[in-house]
Amino acid sequence: MTSTPLPIHSLTLGEIEARLAAAGQPQYRGKQVAQWLYEKRARSFAAMSNLPAALRTQLGEEFLFQELEQVRVLGSADTTRKYLFRLADGALIESVLIPASPALYGEASDRRTLCISTQVGCAYGCKFCASGLDGWSRNLGADEIVGQFLRVEELSGEKINNLVFMGMGEPLANFAHVMQAIAILNAPWGVGLGARHITLSTSGLAPQIRELADQPLQVRLAISLHGATDEVREQIMPVNRKYPLAVLLEACAYYTSRKKQFLTFEYILIEGINDRVEDAGALVRVARKVRGVKINCIPYNTVEGLDWVRPSEARQDAFMAVLEAAQIPATLRREKGHDIAAACGQLRRQTLAPTVETTGEE
Ligand code: SAH
Ligand code: SF4
């Protein structure tokens, strides 16, 4: 063995090749291994049957082959499926598979979106979100991010063609591992998912938004805005104290000046907090400050233990009418999977809760 074994799904082809070369293997072995991992989806080194037995043994010494363990899977009526996984150290994370359009009106679309996690817990503590309720434990490795994609495709038997980083955690706070995972997911030797089919979501880390703007990668970006004045936003998103709206919007404007794609502002509608007609007016003013912005409104998804309420459809419609009158591109996304606690972090909490109660840990 040349050095400490690393999870093989955390490495690029170049890195696998370099490690194999250092172990005395010819370079072309790297491509063969990547093909087994991402094209043939081998589930162990032993399964890589056209490689010499000695090489397979050596791979097991040079690299770790880790697979996410499925703890629970919940399906809902509209076929949104939520997976709870246990990682090698016992930590729990969630991934949610969402069909683009349920077959309510004629043919269902065949676009399938996977929503994945990037951290165990979250340090940002947004007041409406289940993921932050128990704090932050650690960043996920690139292999654990890529692993969610591979495992859900394997378990569901379905091909995923759209990926969103909207599960547990703040992706831009785990920048290096998220970028490495995207490189593997995007690469022709890897999963081969187009960058335009990958969306990062952030609570508004302004410096990292600028860093992303300077990268050549054409992934999409969504900003969790949820408040269009500092007063409202600060009340529900503590990150706003560190990066107030003016700072965030400047970073967003920089991003759209460097990139060709749209930027999306995510806006959860929470009754009495940010869903008044005057809030919609403030949102119009904010949207006008950033060229190429689209707004995605989402009615709040109830989280056990939190007091926030989803507004009535009449209130939602009144809010949308203000955006429409101002000709701001906006959509209202009526949540799928409401019935299986699909908002990020909720399934994990339900599973963790009994342990916390019986041991009295906190
Ligand atoms: N940390 C990143 C990505 C994960 S959160 C971010 O905040 O953008 C992904 C999205 O889920 C965010 O827009 C978040 O605001 C939303 N979300 C969290 N809790 C929700 C809830 N209870 N109902 C609806 N959306 C929720
Ligand atoms: Fe963290 Fe995003 Fe949830 Fe805020 S919304 S607590 S940043 S996961």
CSV table of C-alpha atoms and ligand atoms in Angstrom, one decimal:
chain,number,residue,atom,x,y,z
A,1,MET,CA,0.0,0.0,0.0
A,2,THR,CA,1.3,3.4,-1.0
A,3,SER,CA,-0.7,5.7,1.2
A,4,THR,CA,-3.9,5.9,3.3
A,5,PRO,CA,-6.8,4.4,1.4
A,6,LEU,CA,-9.4,6.9,0.2
A,7,PRO,CA,-13.0,6.3,-0.9
A,8,ILE,CA,-12.7,5.5,-4.6
A,9,HIS,CA,-15.9,7.5,-5.3
A,10,SER,CA,-14.3,10.6,-4.0
A,11,LEU,CA,-11.6,10.7,-6.7
A,12,THR,CA,-11.4,11.9,-10.3
A,13,LEU,CA,-10.1,9.7,-13.0
A,14,GLY,CA,-6.8,11.6,-12.9
A,15,GLU,CA,-6.5,11.0,-9.2
A,16,ILE,CA,-7.3,7.3,-9.6
A,17,GLU,CA,-4.7,7.0,-12.3
A,18,ALA,CA,-2.0,8.7,-10.3
A,19,ARG,CA,-2.6,6.4,-7.3
A,20,LEU,CA,-2.6,3.3,-9.5
A,21,ALA,CA,0.6,4.5,-11.3
A,22,ALA,CA,2.3,5.0,-7.9
A,23,ALA,CA,1.3,1.4,-7.0
A,24,GLY,CA,3.0,0.2,-10.2
A,25,GLN,CA,-0.1,-0.2,-12.4
A,26,PRO,CA,-0.3,0.9,-16.1
A,27,GLN,CA,-2.3,4.1,-16.6
A,28,TYR,CA,-5.1,2.4,-18.7
A,29,ARG,CA,-6.2,0.6,-15.6
A,30,GLY,CA,-7.7,3.8,-14.2
A,31,LYS,CA,-10.1,4.1,-17.1
A,32,GLN,CA,-11.2,0.5,-16.7
A,33,VAL,CA,-11.8,1.1,-13.0
A,34,ALA,CA,-13.9,4.2,-13.7
A,35,GLN,CA,-15.9,2.3,-16.3
A,36,TRP,CA,-16.7,-0.4,-13.7
A,37,LEU,CA,-17.7,2.3,-11.1
A,38,TYR,CA,-19.8,4.6,-13.2
A,39,GLU,CA,-20.8,2.7,-16.4
A,40,LYS,CA,-21.3,-0.8,-15.1
A,41,ARG,CA,-22.0,0.3,-11.6
A,42,ALA,CA,-20.0,-2.4,-9.9
A,43,ARG,CA,-20.8,-2.7,-6.2
A,44,SER,CA,-17.4,-4.0,-5.1
A,45,PHE,CA,-13.9,-4.4,-6.4
A,46,ALA,CA,-14.4,-8.1,-6.5
A,47,ALA,CA,-17.2,-7.6,-9.0
A,48,MET,CA,-14.8,-6.0,-11.5
A,49,SER,CA,-14.5,-9.3,-13.3
A,50,ASN,CA,-12.3,-8.5,-16.3
A,51,LEU,CA,-9.5,-7.1,-14.0
A,52,PRO,CA,-6.7,-9.5,-12.9
A,53,ALA,CA,-7.4,-10.9,-9.4
A,54,ALA,CA,-4.2,-9.4,-8.1
A,55,LEU,CA,-5.2,-6.0,-9.2
A,56,ARG,CA,-8.6,-6.3,-7.6
A,57,THR,CA,-6.9,-7.2,-4.3
A,58,GLN,CA,-4.6,-4.2,-4.7
A,59,LEU,CA,-7.6,-1.9,-5.4
A,60,GLY,CA,-9.0,-3.1,-2.0
A,61,GLU,CA,-5.7,-2.0,-0.4
A,62,GLU,CA,-5.4,1.3,-2.1
A,63,PHE,CA,-9.0,2.5,-2.0
A,64,LEU,CA,-12.1,2.2,0.1
A,65,PHE,CA,-15.3,1.0,-1.5
A,66,GLN,CA,-18.2,2.3,0.5
A,67,GLU,CA,-21.9,2.1,-0.2
A,68,LEU,CA,-24.6,4.0,1.6
A,69,GLU,CA,-26.8,1.8,3.7
A,70,GLN,CA,-30.5,2.2,3.2
A,71,VAL,CA,-32.3,2.6,6.6
A,72,ARG,CA,-35.8,3.6,5.4
A,73,VAL,CA,-37.6,4.4,2.2
A,74,LEU,CA,-40.9,6.2,2.1
A,75,GLY,CA,-43.0,6.5,-1.0
A,76,SER,CA,-45.9,8.8,-1.4
A,77,ALA,CA,-49.1,8.8,-3.4
A,78,ASP,CA,-47.5,11.0,-6.1
A,79,THR,CA,-44.5,8.7,-6.2
A,80,THR,CA,-42.1,11.0,-4.5
A,81,ARG,CA,-39.7,8.7,-2.7
A,82,LYS,CA,-37.6,9.6,0.3
A,83,TYR,CA,-34.5,7.6,1.2
A,84,LEU,CA,-32.8,7.6,4.6
A,85,PHE,CA,-29.2,6.5,4.5
A,86,ARG,CA,-26.7,5.5,7.1
A,87,LEU,CA,-23.1,6.5,6.5
A,88,ALA,CA,-20.0,4.6,7.5
A,89,ASP,CA,-19.7,6.5,10.8
A,90,GLY,CA,-23.4,5.9,11.6
A,91,ALA,CA,-24.6,9.4,10.6
A,92,LEU,CA,-28.0,9.7,8.9
A,93,ILE,CA,-28.7,11.7,5.7
A,94,GLU,CA,-31.6,11.9,3.3
A,95,SER,CA,-32.2,12.0,-0.5
A,96,VAL,CA,-35.5,12.6,-2.2
A,97,LEU,CA,-36.5,11.3,-5.6
A,98,ILE,CA,-39.1,13.5,-7.3
A,99,PRO,CA,-40.9,12.8,-10.5
A,100,ALA,CA,-41.3,16.0,-12.6
A,101,SER,CA,-45.0,15.7,-13.1
A,102,PRO,CA,-47.3,13.1,-11.7
A,103,ALA,CA,-49.6,11.5,-14.2
A,104,LEU,CA,-52.6,13.7,-13.2
A,105,TYR,CA,-53.0,15.2,-16.7
A,106,GLY,CA,-52.2,12.7,-19.4
A,107,GLU,CA,-48.6,11.5,-19.8
A,108,ALA,CA,-46.2,11.8,-16.9
A,109,SER,CA,-43.0,13.5,-17.8
A,110,ASP,CA,-40.0,11.2,-17.7
A,111,ARG,CA,-37.7,13.8,-16.1
A,112,ARG,CA,-36.7,12.6,-12.6
A,113,THR,CA,-35.0,14.9,-10.1
A,114,LEU,CA,-33.0,13.8,-7.1
A,115,CYS,CA,-32.5,16.1,-4.2
A,116,ILE,CA,-29.4,15.3,-2.2
A,117,SER,CA,-27.7,16.3,1.1
A,118,THR,CA,-24.3,17.9,1.5
A,119,GLN,CA,-23.8,17.9,5.2
A,120,VAL,CA,-24.9,16.0,8.3
A,121,GLY,CA,-27.2,18.6,9.8
A,122,CYS,CA,-26.7,22.3,9.1
A,123,ALA,CA,-25.1,25.1,11.0
A,124,TYR,CA,-27.2,27.9,9.5
A,125,GLY,CA,-30.3,27.4,11.7
A,126,CYS,CA,-33.0,28.9,9.5
A,127,LYS,CA,-36.1,29.1,11.6
A,128,PHE,CA,-38.4,27.2,9.2
A,129,CYS,CA,-36.1,24.3,8.4
A,130,ALA,CA,-35.8,20.8,10.0
A,131,SER,CA,-32.2,20.3,8.9
A,132,GLY,CA,-30.8,23.0,11.2
A,133,LEU,CA,-32.8,22.0,14.3
A,134,ASP,CA,-30.1,19.7,15.8
A,135,GLY,CA,-27.1,21.7,14.6
A,136,TRP,CA,-24.3,20.7,12.3
A,137,SER,CA,-22.2,17.5,12.7
A,138,ARG,CA,-19.9,17.4,9.6
A,139,ASN,CA,-19.4,17.9,5.9
A,140,LEU,CA,-20.1,15.0,3.6
A,141,GLY,CA,-17.2,13.7,1.5
A,142,ALA,CA,-17.4,13.9,-2.3
A,143,ASP,CA,-18.0,10.1,-2.2
A,144,GLU,CA,-21.0,10.4,0.0
A,145,ILE,CA,-22.5,13.0,-2.3
A,146,VAL,CA,-21.9,11.0,-5.4
A,147,GLY,CA,-23.0,7.9,-3.5
A,148,GLN,CA,-26.5,9.3,-3.0
A,149,PHE,CA,-26.9,9.5,-6.7
A,150,LEU,CA,-25.5,6.0,-7.4
A,151,ARG,CA,-27.5,4.3,-4.6
A,152,VAL,CA,-30.8,5.9,-5.5
A,153,GLU,CA,-30.5,4.9,-9.1
A,154,GLU,CA,-29.6,1.4,-8.0
A,155,LEU,CA,-32.4,1.1,-5.4
A,156,SER,CA,-35.1,2.7,-7.6
A,157,GLY,CA,-34.0,1.2,-10.9
A,158,GLU,CA,-34.7,4.6,-12.4
A,159,LYS,CA,-32.4,6.9,-14.3
A,160,ILE,CA,-32.0,10.3,-12.7
A,161,ASN,CA,-31.7,13.2,-15.1
A,162,ASN,CA,-31.8,16.2,-12.8
A,163,LEU,CA,-29.9,16.8,-9.6
A,164,VAL,CA,-30.6,19.5,-7.0
A,165,PHE,CA,-28.4,20.2,-3.9
A,166,MET,CA,-31.5,21.1,-1.8
A,167,GLY,CA,-31.3,18.4,0.9
A,168,MET,CA,-29.7,18.7,4.3
A,169,GLY,CA,-26.9,21.1,4.7
A,170,GLU,CA,-25.4,24.2,3.0
A,171,PRO,CA,-23.6,23.2,-0.1
A,172,LEU,CA,-21.5,26.3,-0.4
A,173,ALA,CA,-20.2,25.7,3.2
A,174,ASN,CA,-18.8,22.4,1.9
A,175,PHE,CA,-17.5,24.0,-1.3
A,176,ALA,CA,-14.5,21.8,-2.1
A,177,HIS,CA,-16.2,18.5,-1.6
A,178,VAL,CA,-19.3,19.7,-3.5
A,179,MET,CA,-17.2,20.9,-6.4
A,180,GLN,CA,-15.3,17.6,-6.5
A,181,ALA,CA,-18.6,15.6,-6.5
A,182,ILE,CA,-19.9,17.7,-9.3
A,183,ALA,CA,-16.7,17.1,-11.3
A,184,ILE,CA,-17.3,13.3,-10.9
A,185,LEU,CA,-21.1,13.5,-11.6
A,186,ASN,CA,-20.5,15.7,-14.7
A,187,ALA,CA,-17.5,13.9,-16.2
A,188,PRO,CA,-17.8,11.8,-19.3
A,189,TRP,CA,-15.8,9.1,-17.6
A,190,GLY,CA,-18.1,9.5,-14.5
A,191,VAL,CA,-21.8,9.7,-14.3
A,192,GLY,CA,-22.1,12.0,-17.3
A,193,LEU,CA,-24.8,14.3,-16.0
A,194,GLY,CA,-24.9,17.6,-17.8
A,195,ALA,CA,-24.0,20.7,-15.7
A,196,ARG,CA,-27.2,22.4,-16.8
A,197,HIS,CA,-29.1,19.6,-15.1
A,198,ILE,CA,-27.4,20.3,-11.8
A,199,THR,CA,-28.7,23.0,-9.4
A,200,LEU,CA,-26.9,24.3,-6.3
A,201,SER,CA,-29.0,26.0,-3.6
A,202,THR,CA,-27.5,28.4,-1.0
A,203,SER,CA,-28.9,30.3,1.9
A,204,GLY,CA,-26.8,33.2,0.6
A,205,LEU,CA,-23.0,32.8,1.3
A,206,ALA,CA,-22.0,35.8,-0.7
A,207,PRO,CA,-18.2,35.1,-1.0
A,208,GLN,CA,-18.8,31.6,-2.3
A,209,ILE,CA,-21.4,32.9,-4.8
A,210,ARG,CA,-18.7,35.1,-6.2
A,211,GLU,CA,-16.3,32.2,-6.2
A,212,LEU,CA,-18.8,30.1,-8.1
A,213,ALA,CA,-19.3,32.9,-10.6
A,214,ASP,CA,-15.6,32.7,-11.4
A,215,GLN,CA,-15.7,29.0,-12.2
A,216,PRO,CA,-16.2,27.8,-15.8
A,217,LEU,CA,-18.8,25.2,-14.7
A,218,GLN,CA,-22.3,25.9,-16.0
A,219,VAL,CA,-24.3,24.6,-13.1
A,220,ARG,CA,-27.5,26.4,-12.1
A,221,LEU,CA,-27.8,28.4,-8.9
A,222,ALA,CA,-30.7,29.0,-6.6
A,223,ILE,CA,-30.7,31.4,-3.7
A,224,SER,CA,-32.9,30.7,-0.7
A,225,LEU,CA,-34.2,34.3,-0.3
A,226,HIS,CA,-37.4,33.9,1.8
A,227,GLY,CA,-37.4,37.5,2.8
A,228,ALA,CA,-37.1,40.7,0.7
A,229,THR,CA,-36.2,43.1,3.4
A,230,ASP,CA,-33.4,42.7,6.1
A,231,GLU,CA,-36.1,43.0,8.7
A,232,VAL,CA,-38.1,40.0,7.5
A,233,ARG,CA,-35.1,37.9,6.4
A,234,GLU,CA,-33.2,38.4,9.6
A,235,GLN,CA,-36.1,37.1,11.5
A,236,ILE,CA,-36.1,33.7,9.8
A,237,MET,CA,-32.5,33.4,8.4
A,238,PRO,CA,-29.7,34.1,10.9
A,239,VAL,CA,-27.2,34.1,7.9
A,240,ASN,CA,-28.7,37.5,6.9
A,241,ARG,CA,-26.8,39.1,9.8
A,242,LYS,CA,-23.5,38.0,8.2
A,243,TYR,CA,-24.5,38.7,4.6
A,244,PRO,CA,-27.3,41.3,4.6
A,245,LEU,CA,-29.5,41.7,1.5
A,246,ALA,CA,-27.4,44.4,-0.1
A,247,VAL,CA,-24.2,42.2,0.1
A,248,LEU,CA,-26.1,39.2,-1.1
A,249,LEU,CA,-27.7,41.0,-4.0
A,250,GLU,CA,-24.4,42.4,-5.1
A,251,ALA,CA,-22.9,38.9,-5.2
A,252,CYS,CA,-26.0,37.7,-7.2
A,253,ALA,CA,-25.6,40.6,-9.7
A,254,TYR,CA,-21.9,39.7,-10.1
A,255,TYR,CA,-23.0,36.0,-10.6
A,256,THR,CA,-25.5,36.9,-13.4
A,257,SER,CA,-23.0,39.3,-15.0
A,258,ARG,CA,-20.5,36.4,-15.3
A,259,LYS,CA,-22.9,33.6,-16.3
A,260,LYS,CA,-25.3,33.1,-19.1
A,261,GLN,CA,-28.0,31.2,-17.1
A,262,PHE,CA,-30.8,32.5,-15.0
A,263,LEU,CA,-30.5,32.7,-11.2
A,264,THR,CA,-33.5,31.6,-9.2
A,265,PHE,CA,-34.7,33.1,-6.0
A,266,GLU,CA,-36.5,30.5,-3.8
A,267,TYR,CA,-39.2,32.0,-1.6
A,268,ILE,CA,-41.1,29.9,0.9
A,269,LEU,CA,-44.5,31.5,1.7
A,270,ILE,CA,-45.0,31.5,5.5
A,271,GLU,CA,-48.2,32.9,6.8
A,272,GLY,CA,-48.0,36.3,8.5
A,273,ILE,CA,-44.2,36.3,8.2
A,274,ASN,CA,-43.3,37.0,4.6
A,275,ASP,CA,-46.6,36.4,2.6
A,276,ARG,CA,-48.2,39.9,2.9
A,277,VAL,CA,-49.0,41.9,-0.1
A,278,GLU,CA,-46.3,44.4,1.0
A,279,ASP,CA,-43.8,41.6,1.2
A,280,ALA,CA,-44.6,40.8,-2.5
A,281,GLY,CA,-44.0,44.5,-3.3
A,282,ALA,CA,-40.5,44.3,-1.6
A,283,LEU,CA,-39.8,41.1,-3.5
A,284,VAL,CA,-40.6,42.9,-6.8
A,285,ARG,CA,-38.0,45.6,-5.9
A,286,VAL,CA,-35.4,43.1,-5.0
A,287,ALA,CA,-35.9,41.1,-8.2
A,288,ARG,CA,-35.5,44.2,-10.3
A,289,LYS,CA,-32.0,44.7,-8.8
A,290,VAL,CA,-30.7,41.5,-10.3
A,291,ARG,CA,-30.8,40.9,-14.1
A,292,GLY,CA,-31.9,37.5,-15.2
A,293,VAL,CA,-33.7,36.4,-12.0
A,294,LYS,CA,-36.6,34.1,-11.7
A,295,ILE,CA,-38.7,33.6,-8.6
A,296,ASN,CA,-39.8,30.2,-7.4
A,297,CYS,CA,-42.5,30.5,-4.6
A,298,ILE,CA,-43.1,27.4,-2.4
A,299,PRO,CA,-45.8,27.2,0.2
A,300,TYR,CA,-44.2,26.3,3.6
A,301,ASN,CA,-44.1,22.6,4.3
A,302,THR,CA,-45.1,21.9,7.9
A,303,VAL,CA,-42.2,20.8,10.2
A,304,GLU,CA,-43.0,19.0,13.4
A,305,GLY,CA,-41.9,21.1,16.4
A,306,LEU,CA,-42.0,24.4,14.5
A,307,ASP,CA,-44.9,26.9,14.7
A,308,TRP,CA,-45.0,28.3,11.2
A,309,VAL,CA,-48.1,27.9,9.0
A,310,ARG,CA,-48.6,27.4,5.3
A,311,PRO,CA,-50.8,30.3,4.0
A,312,SER,CA,-54.2,29.5,2.4
A,313,GLU,CA,-54.3,29.2,-1.4
A,314,ALA,CA,-56.1,32.5,-1.6
A,315,ARG,CA,-53.2,34.2,0.2
A,316,GLN,CA,-50.7,32.4,-2.0
A,317,ASP,CA,-52.6,33.6,-5.1
A,318,ALA,CA,-52.8,37.2,-3.9
A,319,PHE,CA,-49.0,37.2,-3.4
A,320,MET,CA,-48.4,35.8,-6.9
A,321,ALA,CA,-50.8,38.4,-8.4
A,322,VAL,CA,-48.5,41.2,-7.2
A,323,LEU,CA,-45.4,39.5,-8.9
A,324,GLU,CA,-47.4,38.9,-12.1
A,325,ALA,CA,-48.7,42.5,-12.2
A,326,ALA,CA,-45.1,43.7,-12.0
A,327,GLN,CA,-44.1,41.2,-14.8
A,328,ILE,CA,-41.5,39.4,-12.6
A,329,PRO,CA,-41.0,35.9,-13.9
A,330,ALA,CA,-42.4,33.7,-11.1
A,331,THR,CA,-43.9,30.3,-10.5
A,332,LEU,CA,-45.7,28.8,-7.6
A,333,ARG,CA,-44.6,25.3,-6.9
A,334,ARG,CA,-47.2,23.4,-4.9
A,335,GLU,CA,-45.0,20.9,-3.0
A,336,LYS,CA,-44.9,17.3,-3.9
A,337,GLY,CA,-44.4,14.8,-1.2
A,338,HIS,CA,-45.9,17.0,1.6
A,339,ASP,CA,-47.4,13.8,3.0
A,340,ILE,CA,-44.0,12.1,3.5
A,341,ALA,CA,-42.3,15.0,5.2
A,342,ALA,CA,-40.3,15.8,2.1
A,343,ALA,CA,-38.9,19.1,3.3
A,344,CYS,CA,-35.2,18.6,4.0
A,345,GLY,CA,-34.2,17.1,7.3
A,346,GLN,CA,-37.6,15.9,8.4
A,347,LEU,CA,-37.3,12.1,8.0
A,348,ARG,CA,-34.0,12.1,9.8
A,349,ARG,CA,-35.5,13.9,12.7
A,350,GLN,CA,-38.4,11.5,12.9
A,351,THR,CA,-35.9,8.6,13.0
A,352,LEU,CA,-33.5,10.2,15.4
A,353,ALA,CA,-36.1,11.6,17.8
A,354,PRO,CA,-36.9,8.4,19.8
A,355,THR,CA,-33.2,7.8,20.5
A,356,VAL,CA,-32.8,11.3,21.8
A,357,GLU,CA,-35.8,10.9,24.1
A,358,THR,CA,-34.9,7.5,25.5
A,359,THR,CA,-31.2,8.4,26.3
A,360,GLY,CA,-32.0,12.0,27.3
A,361,GLU,CA,-29.1,13.2,25.3
A,362,GLU,CA,-28.9,16.8,24.1
B,1,SAH,N1,-28.9,25.1,2.6
B,1,SAH,C1,-29.3,25.3,1.2
B,1,SAH,C2,-29.8,24.1,0.5
B,1,SAH,C3,-30.7,23.2,1.4
B,1,SAH,S1,-32.3,23.8,1.8
B,1,SAH,C4,-30.3,26.4,1.2
B,1,SAH,O1,-30.8,26.8,2.2
B,1,SAH,O2,-30.6,26.8,0.1
B,1,SAH,C5,-33.2,23.7,0.3
B,1,SAH,C6,-34.5,24.4,0.2
B,1,SAH,O3,-35.5,23.8,1.1
B,1,SAH,C7,-34.3,25.9,0.7
B,1,SAH,O4,-34.8,26.8,-0.3
B,1,SAH,C8,-35.1,25.8,2.0
B,1,SAH,O5,-35.4,27.1,2.3
B,1,SAH,C9,-36.2,24.9,1.7
B,1,SAH,N2,-36.9,24.5,2.9
B,1,SAH,C10,-36.4,24.2,4.1
B,1,SAH,N3,-37.4,24.0,5.0
B,1,SAH,C11,-38.6,24.0,4.3
B,1,SAH,C12,-40.0,23.9,4.6
B,1,SAH,N4,-40.3,23.6,5.8
B,1,SAH,N5,-40.9,24.1,3.6
B,1,SAH,C13,-40.5,24.4,2.4
B,1,SAH,N6,-39.2,24.5,2.0
B,1,SAH,C14,-38.3,24.4,2.9
B,2,SF4,FE1,-29.4,25.0,6.4
B,2,SF4,FE2,-30.6,25.5,4.1
B,2,SF4,FE3,-32.1,24.5,6.1
B,2,SF4,FE4,-31.1,27.1,6.2
B,2,SF4,S1,-32.6,26.2,4.8
B,2,SF4,S2,-31.0,25.5,7.9
B,2,SF4,S3,-29.1,26.8,5.2
B,2,SF4,S4,-30.4,23.5,5.1
